[in-house]
Amino acid sequence: MTLEQRRSETAWRFAREGVAVSDQYKDLAKATPALIMNNGLMQTLAFLEDKGKDHHRTLASHLRRWIMVRAGGADRDPGFQALMEILLKAESAQYRQATEESLLLLRWIRQFSAALGG
């Protein structure tokens, strides 16, 4: 399986989970790439954490899980604080990779959640 296939398979699973949690998930998934591009990955994750609504928490968890998978870890959510510590200590190349992977995953999630959300 190629990386893009893994990414799309994961996004499909995440989109189904997200849409099941809230109809607002698809709109948030659509808006989040611009938040990342304008404010940065850590600031966007902090925003999602601060909002605290179900669809915000779900999308944040999905991004954290994918970042960990791409960093060579298990598909589990390390939690907000733990990932922030990891990103704070990351080298710039690792941080850029986490940002890029988040954007690539969101591209798939946006498409799938829009199709699922009607």
JSON list of N, CA and C in Angstrom, two decimals, residues 17-49:
[
{"chain": "A", "resi": 17, "resn": "GLU", "atom": "N", "xyz": [-16.05, 8.83, 11.07]},
{"chain": "A", "resi": 17, "resn": "GLU", "atom": "CA", "xyz": [-16.16, 9.09, 12.51]},
{"chain": "A", "resi": 17, "resn": "GLU", "atom": "C", "xyz": [-16.60, 10.54, 12.76]},
{"chain": "A", "resi": 18, "resn": "GLY", "atom": "N", "xyz": [-16.00, 11.47, 12.07]},
{"chain": "A", "resi": 18, "resn": "GLY", "atom": "CA", "xyz": [-16.27, 12.89, 12.28]},
{"chain": "A", "resi": 18, "resn": "GLY", "atom": "C", "xyz": [-17.69, 13.28, 11.92]},
{"chain": "A", "resi": 19, "resn": "VAL", "atom": "N", "xyz": [-18.16, 12.81, 10.78]},
{"chain": "A", "resi": 19, "resn": "VAL", "atom": "CA", "xyz": [-19.52, 13.13, 10.34]},
{"chain": "A", "resi": 19, "resn": "VAL", "atom": "C", "xyz": [-20.54, 12.49, 11.29]},
{"chain": "A", "resi": 20, "resn": "ALA", "atom": "N", "xyz": [-20.21, 11.33, 11.83]},
{"chain": "A", "resi": 20, "resn": "ALA", "atom": "CA", "xyz": [-21.10, 10.67, 12.79]},
{"chain": "A", "resi": 20, "resn": "ALA", "atom": "C", "xyz": [-21.19, 11.47, 14.10]},
{"chain": "A", "resi": 21, "resn": "VAL", "atom": "N", "xyz": [-20.12, 12.16, 14.45]},
{"chain": "A", "resi": 21, "resn": "VAL", "atom": "CA", "xyz": [-20.09, 12.95, 15.68]},
{"chain": "A", "resi": 21, "resn": "VAL", "atom": "C", "xyz": [-20.91, 14.23, 15.52]},
{"chain": "A", "resi": 22, "resn": "SER", "atom": "N", "xyz": [-20.74, 14.91, 14.39]},
{"chain": "A", "resi": 22, "resn": "SER", "atom": "CA", "xyz": [-21.41, 16.20, 14.19]},
{"chain": "A", "resi": 22, "resn": "SER", "atom": "C", "xyz": [-21.47, 16.56, 12.71]},
{"chain": "A", "resi": 23, "resn": "ASP", "atom": "N", "xyz": [-22.58, 17.17, 12.31]},
{"chain": "A", "resi": 23, "resn": "ASP", "atom": "CA", "xyz": [-22.69, 17.67, 10.95]},
{"chain": "A", "resi": 23, "resn": "ASP", "atom": "C", "xyz": [-21.70, 18.80, 10.68]},
{"chain": "A", "resi": 24, "resn": "GLN", "atom": "N", "xyz": [-21.26, 19.46, 11.73]},
{"chain": "A", "resi": 24, "resn": "GLN", "atom": "CA", "xyz": [-20.34, 20.59, 11.59]},
{"chain": "A", "resi": 24, "resn": "GLN", "atom": "C", "xyz": [-18.90, 20.15, 11.31]},
{"chain": "A", "resi": 25, "resn": "TYR", "atom": "N", "xyz": [-18.63, 18.86, 11.45]},
{"chain": "A", "resi": 25, "resn": "TYR", "atom": "CA", "xyz": [-17.28, 18.35, 11.20]},
{"chain": "A", "resi": 25, "resn": "TYR", "atom": "C", "xyz": [-16.82, 18.69, 9.79]},
{"chain": "A", "resi": 26, "resn": "LYS", "atom": "N", "xyz": [-17.69, 18.50, 8.80]},
{"chain": "A", "resi": 26, "resn": "LYS", "atom": "CA", "xyz": [-17.27, 18.74, 7.41]},
{"chain": "A", "resi": 26, "resn": "LYS", "atom": "C", "xyz": [-16.93, 20.20, 7.17]},
{"chain": "A", "resi": 27, "resn": "ASP", "atom": "N", "xyz": [-17.67, 21.12, 7.79]},
{"chain": "A", "resi": 27, "resn": "ASP", "atom": "CA", "xyz": [-17.36, 22.54, 7.62]},
{"chain": "A", "resi": 27, "resn": "ASP", "atom": "C", "xyz": [-16.03, 22.89, 8.29]},
{"chain": "A", "resi": 28, "resn": "LEU", "atom": "N", "xyz": [-15.80, 22.30, 9.45]},
{"chain": "A", "resi": 28, "resn": "LEU", "atom": "CA", "xyz": [-14.54, 22.53, 10.15]},
{"chain": "A", "resi": 28, "resn": "LEU", "atom": "C", "xyz": [-13.36, 21.96, 9.36]},
{"chain": "A", "resi": 29, "resn": "ALA", "atom": "N", "xyz": [-13.55, 20.77, 8.79]},
{"chain": "A", "resi": 29, "resn": "ALA", "atom": "CA", "xyz": [-12.50, 20.15, 7.98]},
{"chain": "A", "resi": 29, "resn": "ALA", "atom": "C", "xyz": [-12.19, 21.01, 6.76]},
{"chain": "A", "resi": 30, "resn": "LYS", "atom": "N", "xyz": [-13.19, 21.70, 6.25]},
{"chain": "A", "resi": 30, "resn": "LYS", "atom": "CA", "xyz": [-13.00, 22.58, 5.10]},
{"chain": "A", "resi": 30, "resn": "LYS", "atom": "C", "xyz": [-12.21, 23.84, 5.49]},
{"chain": "A", "resi": 31, "resn": "ALA", "atom": "N", "xyz": [-12.44, 24.34, 6.69]},
{"chain": "A", "resi": 31, "resn": "ALA", "atom": "CA", "xyz": [-11.81, 25.59, 7.13]},
{"chain": "A", "resi": 31, "resn": "ALA", "atom": "C", "xyz": [-10.41, 25.40, 7.73]},
{"chain": "A", "resi": 32, "resn": "THR", "atom": "N", "xyz": [-10.12, 24.22, 8.23]},
{"chain": "A", "resi": 32, "resn": "THR", "atom": "CA", "xyz": [-8.87, 24.01, 8.98]},
{"chain": "A", "resi": 32, "resn": "THR", "atom": "C", "xyz": [-7.60, 24.18, 8.15]},
{"chain": "A", "resi": 33, "resn": "PRO", "atom": "N", "xyz": [-7.54, 23.77, 6.89]},
{"chain": "A", "resi": 33, "resn": "PRO", "atom": "CA", "xyz": [-6.30, 24.01, 6.14]},
{"chain": "A", "resi": 33, "resn": "PRO", "atom": "C", "xyz": [-5.91, 25.49, 6.09]},
{"chain": "A", "resi": 34, "resn": "ALA", "atom": "N", "xyz": [-6.88, 26.37, 5.92]},
{"chain": "A", "resi": 34, "resn": "ALA", "atom": "CA", "xyz": [-6.58, 27.80, 5.90]},
{"chain": "A", "resi": 34, "resn": "ALA", "atom": "C", "xyz": [-6.08, 28.26, 7.26]},
{"chain": "A", "resi": 35, "resn": "LEU", "atom": "N", "xyz": [-6.65, 27.72, 8.33]},
{"chain": "A", "resi": 35, "resn": "LEU", "atom": "CA", "xyz": [-6.17, 28.05, 9.67]},
{"chain": "A", "resi": 35, "resn": "LEU", "atom": "C", "xyz": [-4.70, 27.66, 9.83]},
{"chain": "A", "resi": 36, "resn": "ILE", "atom": "N", "xyz": [-4.37, 26.46, 9.36]},
{"chain": "A", "resi": 36, "resn": "ILE", "atom": "CA", "xyz": [-2.98, 25.98, 9.46]},
{"chain": "A", "resi": 36, "resn": "ILE", "atom": "C", "xyz": [-2.06, 26.86, 8.63]},
{"chain": "A", "resi": 37, "resn": "MET", "atom": "N", "xyz": [-2.46, 27.18, 7.42]},
{"chain": "A", "resi": 37, "resn": "MET", "atom": "CA", "xyz": [-1.62, 27.99, 6.54]},
{"chain": "A", "resi": 37, "resn": "MET", "atom": "C", "xyz": [-1.43, 29.40, 7.10]},
{"chain": "A", "resi": 38, "resn": "ASN", "atom": "N", "xyz": [-2.46, 29.97, 7.68]},
{"chain": "A", "resi": 38, "resn": "ASN", "atom": "CA", "xyz": [-2.39, 31.35, 8.18]},
{"chain": "A", "resi": 38, "resn": "ASN", "atom": "C", "xyz": [-1.78, 31.47, 9.57]},
{"chain": "A", "resi": 39, "resn": "ASN", "atom": "N", "xyz": [-2.02, 30.48, 10.42]},
{"chain": "A", "resi": 39, "resn": "ASN", "atom": "CA", "xyz": [-1.62, 30.60, 11.82]},
{"chain": "A", "resi": 39, "resn": "ASN", "atom": "C", "xyz": [-0.57, 29.60, 12.27]},
{"chain": "A", "resi": 40, "resn": "GLY", "atom": "N", "xyz": [-0.40, 28.52, 11.54]},
{"chain": "A", "resi": 40, "resn": "GLY", "atom": "CA", "xyz": [0.54, 27.48, 11.92]},
{"chain": "A", "resi": 40, "resn": "GLY", "atom": "C", "xyz": [-0.17, 26.29, 12.54]},
{"chain": "A", "resi": 41, "resn": "LEU", "atom": "N", "xyz": [0.52, 25.17, 12.54]},
{"chain": "A", "resi": 41, "resn": "LEU", "atom": "CA", "xyz": [-0.06, 23.92, 13.02]},
{"chain": "A", "resi": 41, "resn": "LEU", "atom": "C", "xyz": [-0.34, 23.97, 14.52]},
{"chain": "A", "resi": 42, "resn": "MET", "atom": "N", "xyz": [0.62, 24.38, 15.31]},
{"chain": "A", "resi": 42, "resn": "MET", "atom": "CA", "xyz": [0.43, 24.37, 16.77]},
{"chain": "A", "resi": 42, "resn": "MET", "atom": "C", "xyz": [-0.68, 25.33, 17.19]},
{"chain": "A", "resi": 43, "resn": "GLN", "atom": "N", "xyz": [-0.73, 26.50, 16.58]},
{"chain": "A", "resi": 43, "resn": "GLN", "atom": "CA", "xyz": [-1.78, 27.45, 16.91]},
{"chain": "A", "resi": 43, "resn": "GLN", "atom": "C", "xyz": [-3.15, 26.91, 16.54]},
{"chain": "A", "resi": 44, "resn": "THR", "atom": "N", "xyz": [-3.23, 26.21, 15.41]},
{"chain": "A", "resi": 44, "resn": "THR", "atom": "CA", "xyz": [-4.51, 25.63, 14.99]},
{"chain": "A", "resi": 44, "resn": "THR", "atom": "C", "xyz": [-4.93, 24.51, 15.92]},
{"chain": "A", "resi": 45, "resn": "LEU", "atom": "N", "xyz": [-3.99, 23.66, 16.32]},
{"chain": "A", "resi": 45, "resn": "LEU", "atom": "CA", "xyz": [-4.31, 22.60, 17.28]},
{"chain": "A", "resi": 45, "resn": "LEU", "atom": "C", "xyz": [-4.77, 23.21, 18.61]},
{"chain": "A", "resi": 46, "resn": "ALA", "atom": "N", "xyz": [-4.14, 24.30, 19.02]},
{"chain": "A", "resi": 46, "resn": "ALA", "atom": "CA", "xyz": [-4.55, 24.97, 20.26]},
{"chain": "A", "resi": 46, "resn": "ALA", "atom": "C", "xyz": [-5.95, 25.57, 20.12]},
{"chain": "A", "resi": 47, "resn": "PHE", "atom": "N", "xyz": [-6.25, 26.13, 18.96]},
{"chain": "A", "resi": 47, "resn": "PHE", "atom": "CA", "xyz": [-7.58, 26.67, 18.70]},
{"chain": "A", "resi": 47, "resn": "PHE", "atom": "C", "xyz": [-8.64, 25.57, 18.80]},
{"chain": "A", "resi": 48, "resn": "LEU", "atom": "N", "xyz": [-8.37, 24.43, 18.14]},
{"chain": "A", "resi": 48, "resn": "LEU", "atom": "CA", "xyz": [-9.32, 23.32, 18.17]},
{"chain": "A", "resi": 48, "resn": "LEU", "atom": "C", "xyz": [-9.52, 22.82, 19.60]},
{"chain": "A", "resi": 49, "resn": "GLU", "atom": "N", "xyz": [-8.44, 22.75, 20.35]},
{"chain": "A", "resi": 49, "resn": "GLU", "atom": "CA", "xyz": [-8.53, 22.31, 21.75]},
{"chain": "A", "resi": 49, "resn": "GLU", "atom": "C", "xyz": [-9.34, 23.29, 22.58]}
]
